[in-house]
Amino acid sequence: MKESRVSAVLENLAEMGLSQVLLTDPVSIFYLTGRLIQPLERFYGLYLSQTGQHKIFINHLETVPEDLGVEKVRFGDTDPYLDLVQQAIDPKEPLGVDKNLPARFLLPLMERGAAAGYHNASLAVDKARSIKDPEEQELMRTASRINDQAILAFRSLLREGITEREVAEATKAIYLDLGAEGFSFSPIVAFGANAASGHHVPDDTPLRPGDGVVFDVGCTYRGYCSDMTRTYFYKDVTPHQRQVYDLVLRANLAAEAQVRPGIPLKDLDGIARQIIAQGGYGPCFTHRLGHFIGLETHDFGDVSAAAEGAAVPGNVFSIEPGIYLPDDLGVRIEDLVLVTEEGCEILNHAPKDLEIIP
């Protein structure tokens, strides 16, 4: 197991007044053990205790390393696996569970009286995952480096008449050639007025001169996600399009310039939002400024007007202001930033100046 990460989770758990937790989120278990298992309908869980009597429950169907750094409890499809789980739980203490524990497992444990109460302890893991250690930081850099290279290749796919769907379908092979494992999310490719829909699904819309082109794309590298958005213009750009683009770029750069330890996350959102509002498009910035990212594209935590807390070293989140004008155009510019001890490191380096694709 990743002992420093386990220690962080146990420390967070203690702050919640809990001595034990049962985790079933495969991504969180991967974070703590380095082994990813997708159990489908079968039970899969990691039990952590302040006593150090940790156990991982794994069906015989799964092949795992002999030395996983934690006691393995194996069971078959017909074995009473919840009996095995209950034997590990201290019945005199409340049990922390994560938000992903299915009711089909939780309710029987509650009916058995396996613990002295049950609490959502997801924050114990979420808070630990929100602070990337040096190994994770380097993986995030690599994932973003691949994304930088990929988007330059995506841009070269653009030609008159090609459809959004055709461009999107070509992106996976490019990622794989660059060393990525695959998508971190389905690519967003939007031409013209389609870009006014923030989560547009690529369709058969063909590219035409004068269209804005939004790429919101990401890949995974050794389990870690990248995410970046760039907006281009095909063959021509109008003064109106240029005005909107320049405003979004100013908001992106201004917010990134203020990322540092201690700054309230809601203040970052406010910096970008104020610039767009002063430009006359306040109601057209329809989403939060950013989200945390790591083993999942949307990790716990966001950068919004309602965000609680401040940036701390090791946080990685997006800065992605946008303006969306229905039946007209949409512009979004997004980078990932890593909070450092003195400021931040911008993980994306693909150019952001307005670019017209010839």
One Martini backbone bead per residue (centre of mass of N, CA, C, O) as a GRO file, in nm:
protein
  358
    1MET     BB    1   0.102   0.032   0.010
    2LYS     BB    2   0.041   0.378   0.044
    3GLU     BB    3   0.136   0.500   0.336
    4SER     BB    4   0.102   0.811   0.317
    5ARG     BB    5  -0.196   0.795   0.224
    6VAL     BB    6  -0.310   0.635   0.458
    7SER     BB    7  -0.230   0.840   0.676
    8ALA     BB    8  -0.406   1.072   0.566
    9VAL     BB    9  -0.675   0.928   0.597
   10LEU     BB   10  -0.655   0.869   0.904
   11GLU     BB   11  -0.633   1.164   0.988
   12ASN     BB   12  -0.904   1.252   0.869
   13LEU     BB   13  -1.071   1.050   1.030
   14ALA     BB   14  -1.000   1.155   1.314
   15GLU     BB   15  -1.130   1.441   1.265
   16MET     BB   16  -1.420   1.279   1.247
   17GLY     BB   17  -1.423   1.052   1.483
   18LEU     BB   18  -1.278   0.799   1.340
   19SER     BB   19  -1.149   0.442   1.330
   20GLN     BB   20  -1.320   0.348   1.066
   21VAL     BB   21  -1.319   0.211   0.720
   22LEU     BB   22  -1.518   0.157   0.413
   23LEU     BB   23  -1.398   0.095   0.090
   24THR     BB   24  -1.539   0.087  -0.273
   25ASP     BB   25  -1.377   0.269  -0.449
   26PRO     BB   26  -1.166   0.186  -0.697
   27VAL     BB   27  -1.002   0.454  -0.712
   28SER     BB   28  -0.927   0.477  -0.411
   29ILE     BB   29  -0.788   0.203  -0.394
   30PHE     BB   30  -0.574   0.268  -0.601
   31TYR     BB   31  -0.450   0.508  -0.448
   32LEU     BB   32  -0.362   0.307  -0.196
   33THR     BB   33  -0.240   0.038  -0.377
   34GLY     BB   34  -0.199   0.035  -0.712
   35ARG     BB   35  -0.479  -0.125  -0.767
   36LEU     BB   36  -0.699  -0.204  -1.036
   37ILE     BB   37  -1.050  -0.276  -0.980
   38GLN     BB   38  -1.344  -0.407  -1.153
   39PRO     BB   39  -1.623  -0.567  -0.995
   40LEU     BB   40  -1.893  -0.479  -1.050
   41GLU     BB   41  -2.123  -0.668  -0.864
   42ARG     BB   42  -1.904  -0.716  -0.674
   43PHE     BB   43  -1.732  -0.727  -0.395
   44TYR     BB   44  -1.521  -0.440  -0.290
   45GLY     BB   45  -1.278  -0.383  -0.022
   46LEU     BB   46  -1.141  -0.135   0.216
   47TYR     BB   47  -1.006  -0.175   0.538
   48LEU     BB   48  -0.964   0.078   0.788
   49SER     BB   49  -0.751   0.123   1.084
   50GLN     BB   50  -0.608   0.266   1.362
   51THR     BB   51  -0.471  -0.024   1.438
   52GLY     BB   52  -0.373  -0.159   1.142
   53GLN     BB   53  -0.618  -0.365   1.054
   54HIS     BB   54  -0.597  -0.422   0.748
   55LYS     BB   55  -0.829  -0.491   0.465
   56ILE     BB   56  -0.887  -0.688   0.165
   57PHE     BB   57  -1.164  -0.753  -0.056
   58ILE     BB   58  -1.145  -1.042  -0.283
   59ASN     BB   59  -1.217  -1.197  -0.549
   60HIS     BB   60  -1.108  -1.482  -0.716
   61LEU     BB   61  -1.126  -1.355  -1.005
   62GLU     BB   62  -0.891  -1.189  -0.908
   63THR     BB   63  -0.572  -1.066  -0.989
   64VAL     BB   64  -0.301  -1.041  -0.754
   65PRO     BB   65  -0.054  -0.954  -0.583
   66GLU     BB   66   0.103  -1.098  -0.329
   67ASP     BB   67   0.219  -0.800  -0.256
   68LEU     BB   68  -0.004  -0.542  -0.130
   69GLY     BB   69   0.030  -0.439   0.183
   70VAL     BB   70  -0.224  -0.628   0.259
   71GLU     BB   71  -0.465  -0.802   0.380
   72LYS     BB   72  -0.616  -1.081   0.231
   73VAL     BB   73  -0.964  -1.145   0.141
   74ARG     BB   74  -1.097  -1.428   0.010
   75PHE     BB   75  -1.366  -1.500  -0.236
   76GLY     BB   76  -1.655  -1.635  -0.351
   77ASP     BB   77  -1.968  -1.632  -0.493
   78THR     BB   78  -2.077  -1.838  -0.239
   79ASP     BB   79  -1.974  -1.671  -0.021
   80PRO     BB   80  -1.990  -1.504   0.302
   81TYR     BB   81  -1.868  -1.197   0.271
   82LEU     BB   82  -2.012  -1.029   0.499
   83ASP     BB   83  -1.894  -1.193   0.728
   84LEU     BB   84  -1.601  -1.107   0.675
   85VAL     BB   85  -1.646  -0.807   0.713
   86GLN     BB   86  -1.768  -0.812   0.999
   87GLN     BB   87  -1.511  -0.933   1.141
   88ALA     BB   88  -1.341  -0.659   1.099
   89ILE     BB   89  -1.544  -0.502   1.254
   90ASP     BB   90  -1.608  -0.274   1.502
   91PRO     BB   91  -1.905  -0.283   1.688
   92LYS     BB   92  -1.832  -0.029   1.895
   93GLU     BB   93  -1.793   0.134   1.630
   94PRO     BB   94  -1.806   0.348   1.399
   95LEU     BB   95  -1.864   0.359   1.042
   96GLY     BB   96  -1.699   0.434   0.764
   97VAL     BB   97  -1.817   0.544   0.445
   98ASP     BB   98  -1.865   0.562   0.115
   99LYS     BB   99  -2.050   0.700  -0.153
  100ASN     BB  100  -2.019   0.404  -0.319
  101LEU     BB  101  -2.182   0.229  -0.136
  102PRO     BB  102  -2.393  -0.002  -0.183
  103ALA     BB  103  -2.698  -0.090  -0.061
  104ARG     BB  104  -2.657  -0.409  -0.091
  105PHE     BB  105  -2.432  -0.378   0.145
  106LEU     BB  106  -2.515  -0.175   0.366
  107LEU     BB  107  -2.790  -0.281   0.473
  108PRO     BB  108  -2.694  -0.556   0.587
  109LEU     BB  109  -2.494  -0.431   0.789
  110MET     BB  110  -2.709  -0.274   0.948
  111GLU     BB  111  -2.891  -0.519   1.021
  112ARG     BB  112  -2.647  -0.663   1.185
  113GLY     BB  113  -2.478  -0.457   1.354
  114ALA     BB  114  -2.164  -0.409   1.271
  115ALA     BB  115  -2.207  -0.113   1.388
  116ALA     BB  116  -2.209   0.208   1.574
  117GLY     BB  117  -2.270   0.321   1.303
  118TYR     BB  118  -2.296   0.558   1.016
  119HIS     BB  119  -2.060   0.729   0.789
  120ASN     BB  120  -1.966   0.974   0.576
  121ALA     BB  121  -1.605   0.935   0.469
  122SER     BB  122  -1.506   1.056   0.194
  123LEU     BB  123  -1.328   1.302   0.283
  124ALA     BB  124  -1.078   1.144   0.373
  125VAL     BB  125  -1.002   1.088   0.069
  126ASP     BB  126  -1.055   1.348  -0.089
  127LYS     BB  127  -0.846   1.524   0.061
  128ALA     BB  128  -0.602   1.355  -0.013
  129ARG     BB  129  -0.641   1.361  -0.330
  130SER     BB  130  -0.616   1.688  -0.352
  131ILE     BB  131  -0.308   1.615  -0.270
  132LYS     BB  132  -0.038   1.599  -0.456
  133ASP     BB  133   0.217   1.415  -0.497
  134PRO     BB  134   0.507   1.391  -0.667
  135GLU     BB  135   0.415   1.152  -0.841
  136GLU     BB  136   0.148   1.279  -0.936
  137GLN     BB  137   0.257   1.537  -1.060
  138GLU     BB  138   0.417   1.397  -1.286
  139LEU     BB  139   0.172   1.258  -1.419
  140MET     BB  140   0.021   1.521  -1.482
  141ARG     BB  141   0.234   1.640  -1.666
  142THR     BB  142   0.231   1.415  -1.877
  143ALA     BB  143  -0.067   1.427  -1.956
  144SER     BB  144  -0.047   1.729  -2.050
  145ARG     BB  145   0.173   1.695  -2.261
  146ILE     BB  146   0.008   1.513  -2.444
  147ASN     BB  147  -0.224   1.713  -2.487
  148ASP     BB  148  -0.060   1.929  -2.629
  149GLN     BB  149   0.021   1.750  -2.869
  150ALA     BB  150  -0.263   1.662  -2.960
  151ILE     BB  151  -0.399   1.938  -3.033
  152LEU     BB  152  -0.216   1.992  -3.275
  153ALA     BB  153  -0.324   1.746  -3.432
  154PHE     BB  154  -0.623   1.818  -3.435
  155ARG     BB  155  -0.596   2.082  -3.592
  156SER     BB  156  -0.491   1.934  -3.860
  157LEU     BB  157  -0.784   1.808  -3.933
  158LEU     BB  158  -0.882   2.068  -4.045
  159ARG     BB  159  -1.150   2.091  -4.286
  160GLU     BB  160  -1.354   2.138  -4.524
  161GLY     BB  161  -1.642   1.931  -4.429
  162ILE     BB  162  -1.569   1.825  -4.180
  163THR     BB  163  -1.668   1.656  -3.900
  164GLU     BB  164  -1.700   1.626  -3.576
  165ARG     BB  165  -1.702   1.316  -3.567
  166GLU     BB  166  -1.444   1.269  -3.733
  167VAL     BB  167  -1.255   1.411  -3.539
  168ALA     BB  168  -1.320   1.253  -3.279
  169GLU     BB  169  -1.242   0.965  -3.398
  170ALA     BB  170  -0.927   1.054  -3.443
  171THR     BB  171  -0.812   1.104  -3.147
  172LYS     BB  172  -0.733   0.829  -3.020
  173ALA     BB  173  -0.491   0.751  -3.197
  174ILE     BB  174  -0.321   0.992  -3.116
  175TYR     BB  175  -0.296   0.930  -2.819
  176LEU     BB  176  -0.167   0.650  -2.845
  177ASP     BB  177   0.087   0.745  -3.004
  178LEU     BB  178   0.171   0.940  -2.743
  179GLY     BB  179   0.106   0.736  -2.470
  180ALA     BB  180  -0.172   0.697  -2.407
  181GLU     BB  181  -0.456   0.514  -2.281
  182GLY     BB  182  -0.681   0.744  -2.323
  183PHE     BB  183  -0.957   0.869  -2.225
  184SER     BB  184  -1.101   1.090  -1.976
  185PHE     BB  185  -1.307   1.180  -2.201
  186SER     BB  186  -1.522   1.269  -2.416
  187PRO     BB  187  -1.486   1.444  -2.686
  188ILE     BB  188  -1.505   1.789  -2.765
  189VAL     BB  189  -1.661   1.891  -3.076
  190ALA     BB  190  -1.717   2.233  -3.198
  191PHE     BB  191  -1.913   2.406  -3.436
  192GLY     BB  192  -1.994   2.704  -3.406
  193ALA     BB  193  -2.297   2.710  -3.249
  194ASN     BB  194  -2.233   2.445  -3.086
  195ALA     BB  195  -2.037   2.593  -2.874
  196ALA     BB  196  -2.283   2.699  -2.690
  197SER     BB  197  -2.251   2.406  -2.592
  198GLY     BB  198  -2.058   2.293  -2.342
  199HIS     BB  199  -2.160   1.961  -2.397
  200HIS     BB  200  -2.112   1.881  -2.679
  201VAL     BB  201  -2.200   1.641  -2.921
  202PRO     BB  202  -2.071   1.503  -3.171
  203ASP     BB  203  -2.153   1.547  -3.515
  204ASP     BB  204  -2.252   1.618  -3.863
  205THR     BB  205  -2.115   1.882  -3.861
  206PRO     BB  206  -1.972   2.098  -4.074
  207LEU     BB  207  -1.703   2.271  -4.180
  208ARG     BB  208  -1.679   2.632  -4.194
  209PRO     BB  209  -1.618   2.926  -4.279
  210GLY     BB  210  -1.600   3.113  -3.968
  211ASP     BB  211  -1.568   2.908  -3.761
  212GLY     BB  212  -1.576   2.796  -3.458
  213VAL     BB  213  -1.344   2.589  -3.249
  214VAL     BB  214  -1.399   2.334  -3.008
  215PHE     BB  215  -1.165   2.187  -2.775
  216ASP     BB  216  -1.246   1.926  -2.535
  217VAL     BB  217  -0.970   1.752  -2.387
  218GLY     BB  218  -0.856   1.410  -2.283
  219CYS     BB  219  -0.625   1.207  -2.094
  220THR     BB  220  -0.446   0.913  -1.995
  221TYR     BB  221  -0.181   0.847  -1.740
  222ARG     BB  222  -0.151   0.615  -1.524
  223GLY     BB  223  -0.462   0.721  -1.436
  224TYR     BB  224  -0.418   1.017  -1.523
  225CYS     BB  225  -0.557   1.333  -1.591
  226SER     BB  226  -0.663   1.535  -1.859
  227ASP     BB  227  -0.747   1.894  -1.941
  228MET     BB  228  -0.852   2.083  -2.236
  229THR     BB  229  -0.907   2.413  -2.392
  230ARG     BB  230  -0.968   2.515  -2.735
  231THR     BB  231  -1.000   2.803  -2.958
  232TYR     BB  232  -1.086   2.836  -3.296
  233PHE     BB  233  -1.049   2.961  -3.640
  234TYR     BB  234  -1.190   2.927  -3.968
  235LYS     BB  235  -1.021   3.143  -4.200
  236ASP     BB  236  -1.198   3.335  -4.000
  237VAL     BB  237  -1.260   3.657  -3.822
  238THR     BB  238  -1.453   3.847  -3.635
  239PRO     BB  239  -1.488   4.107  -3.427
  240HIS     BB  240  -1.679   3.958  -3.238
  241GLN     BB  241  -1.511   3.704  -3.194
  242ARG     BB  242  -1.261   3.851  -3.090
  243GLN     BB  243  -1.388   3.981  -2.842
  244VAL     BB  244  -1.469   3.722  -2.697
  245TYR     BB  245  -1.194   3.589  -2.687
  246ASP     BB  246  -1.035   3.811  -2.535
  247LEU     BB  247  -1.207   3.795  -2.277
  248VAL     BB  248  -1.148   3.500  -2.201
  249LEU     BB  249  -0.842   3.527  -2.191
  250ARG     BB  250  -0.829   3.736  -1.967
  251ALA     BB  251  -0.967   3.559  -1.753
  252ASN     BB  252  -0.764   3.330  -1.754
  253LEU     BB  253  -0.503   3.493  -1.687
  254ALA     BB  254  -0.600   3.633  -1.426
  255ALA     BB  255  -0.654   3.380  -1.258
  256GLU     BB  256  -0.377   3.242  -1.285
  257ALA     BB  257  -0.211   3.484  -1.153
  258GLN     BB  258  -0.363   3.413  -0.851
  259VAL     BB  259  -0.242   3.144  -0.801
  260ARG     BB  260  -0.223   3.040  -0.456
  261PRO     BB  261  -0.163   3.001  -0.150
  262GLY     BB  262  -0.473   3.091   0.025
  263ILE     BB  263  -0.666   3.133  -0.192
  264PRO     BB  264  -0.975   3.163  -0.252
  265LEU     BB  265  -1.159   2.992  -0.474
  266LYS     BB  266  -1.387   3.207  -0.516
  267ASP     BB  267  -1.194   3.436  -0.614
  268LEU     BB  268  -1.117   3.317  -0.885
  269ASP     BB  269  -1.396   3.321  -1.002
  270GLY     BB  270  -1.438   3.632  -0.964
  271ILE     BB  271  -1.219   3.735  -1.152
  272ALA     BB  272  -1.334   3.617  -1.418
  273ARG     BB  273  -1.631   3.715  -1.394
  274GLN     BB  274  -1.579   4.020  -1.391
  275ILE     BB  275  -1.459   4.049  -1.672
  276ILE     BB  276  -1.706   3.940  -1.826
  277ALA     BB  277  -1.911   4.141  -1.711
  278GLN     BB  278  -1.766   4.405  -1.807
  279GLY     BB  279  -1.803   4.300  -2.118
  280GLY     BB  280  -2.130   4.201  -2.120
  281TYR     BB  281  -2.127   3.852  -2.038
  282GLY     BB  282  -2.216   3.735  -1.763
  283PRO     BB  283  -2.468   3.535  -1.835
  284CYS     BB  284  -2.259   3.362  -2.041
  285PHE     BB  285  -2.131   3.248  -1.773
  286THR     BB  286  -2.256   2.917  -1.684
  287HIS     BB  287  -2.004   2.833  -1.504
  288ARG     BB  288  -1.763   2.731  -1.346
  289LEU     BB  289  -1.423   2.773  -1.349
  290GLY     BB  290  -1.366   2.488  -1.187
  291HIS     BB  291  -1.190   2.169  -1.136
  292PHE     BB  292  -1.091   1.896  -1.006
  293ILE     BB  293  -0.800   1.672  -1.061
  294GLY     BB  294  -0.692   1.318  -1.153
  295LEU     BB  295  -0.819   1.013  -1.143
  296GLU     BB  296  -1.037   1.221  -1.215
  297THR     BB  297  -1.176   1.466  -1.388
  298HIS     BB  298  -1.387   1.488  -1.133
  299ASP     BB  299  -1.297   1.573  -0.858
  300PHE     BB  300  -1.300   1.674  -0.559
  301GLY     BB  301  -1.380   1.988  -0.617
  302ASP     BB  302  -1.395   2.352  -0.664
  303VAL     BB  303  -1.427   2.662  -0.875
  304SER     BB  304  -1.643   2.878  -0.706
  305ALA     BB  305  -1.875   3.078  -0.549
  306ALA     BB  306  -1.921   2.809  -0.341
  307ALA     BB  307  -1.648   2.766  -0.248
  308GLU     BB  308  -1.451   2.606  -0.017
  309GLY     BB  309  -1.174   2.737   0.065
  310ALA     BB  310  -0.828   2.691  -0.021
  311ALA     BB  311  -0.542   2.691  -0.164
  312VAL     BB  312  -0.305   2.418  -0.198
  313PRO     BB  313  -0.045   2.242  -0.210
  314GLY     BB  314  -0.125   2.003  -0.479
  315ASN     BB  315  -0.330   2.123  -0.630
  316VAL     BB  316  -0.559   2.036  -0.906
  317PHE     BB  317  -0.695   2.264  -1.153
  318SER     BB  318  -0.919   2.440  -1.335
  319ILE     BB  319  -0.917   2.706  -1.594
  320GLU     BB  320  -1.256   2.782  -1.754
  321PRO     BB  321  -1.360   3.011  -1.921
  322GLY     BB  322  -1.683   3.133  -2.067
  323ILE     BB  323  -1.876   3.192  -2.374
  324TYR     BB  324  -2.240   3.172  -2.451
  325LEU     BB  325  -2.407   3.201  -2.779
  326PRO     BB  326  -2.685   3.139  -2.903
  327ASP     BB  327  -2.665   3.090  -3.245
  328ASP     BB  328  -2.338   3.153  -3.261
  329LEU     BB  329  -2.118   3.114  -3.000
  330GLY     BB  330  -1.821   2.961  -2.849
  331VAL     BB  331  -1.591   3.018  -2.562
  332ARG     BB  332  -1.302   2.827  -2.447
  333ILE     BB  333  -1.042   2.833  -2.184
  334GLU     BB  334  -0.810   2.567  -2.078
  335ASP     BB  335  -0.638   2.488  -1.774
  336LEU     BB  336  -0.397   2.343  -1.574
  337VAL     BB  337  -0.323   2.368  -1.217
  338LEU     BB  338  -0.045   2.385  -0.989
  339VAL     BB  339   0.002   2.412  -0.664
  340THR     BB  340   0.245   2.584  -0.496
  341GLU     BB  341   0.436   2.733  -0.256
  342GLU     BB  342   0.433   3.027  -0.441
  343GLY     BB  343   0.201   2.925  -0.659
  344CYS     BB  344   0.209   2.820  -0.998
  345GLU     BB  345   0.159   2.553  -1.240
  346ILE     BB  346   0.126   2.534  -1.574
  347LEU     BB  347   0.044   2.240  -1.760
  348ASN     BB  348  -0.019   2.413  -2.012
  349HIS     BB  349   0.131   2.503  -2.360
  350ALA     BB  350  -0.066   2.566  -2.551
  351PRO     BB  351  -0.162   2.797  -2.736
  352LYS     BB  352  -0.385   3.108  -2.683
  353ASP     BB  353  -0.378   3.266  -2.906
  354LEU     BB  354  -0.533   3.373  -3.159
  355GLU     BB  355  -0.644   3.135  -3.417
  356ILE     BB  356  -0.614   3.083  -3.768
  357ILE     BB  357  -0.723   2.839  -3.977
  358PRO     BB  358  -0.631   2.780  -4.318
   0.00000   0.00000   0.00000
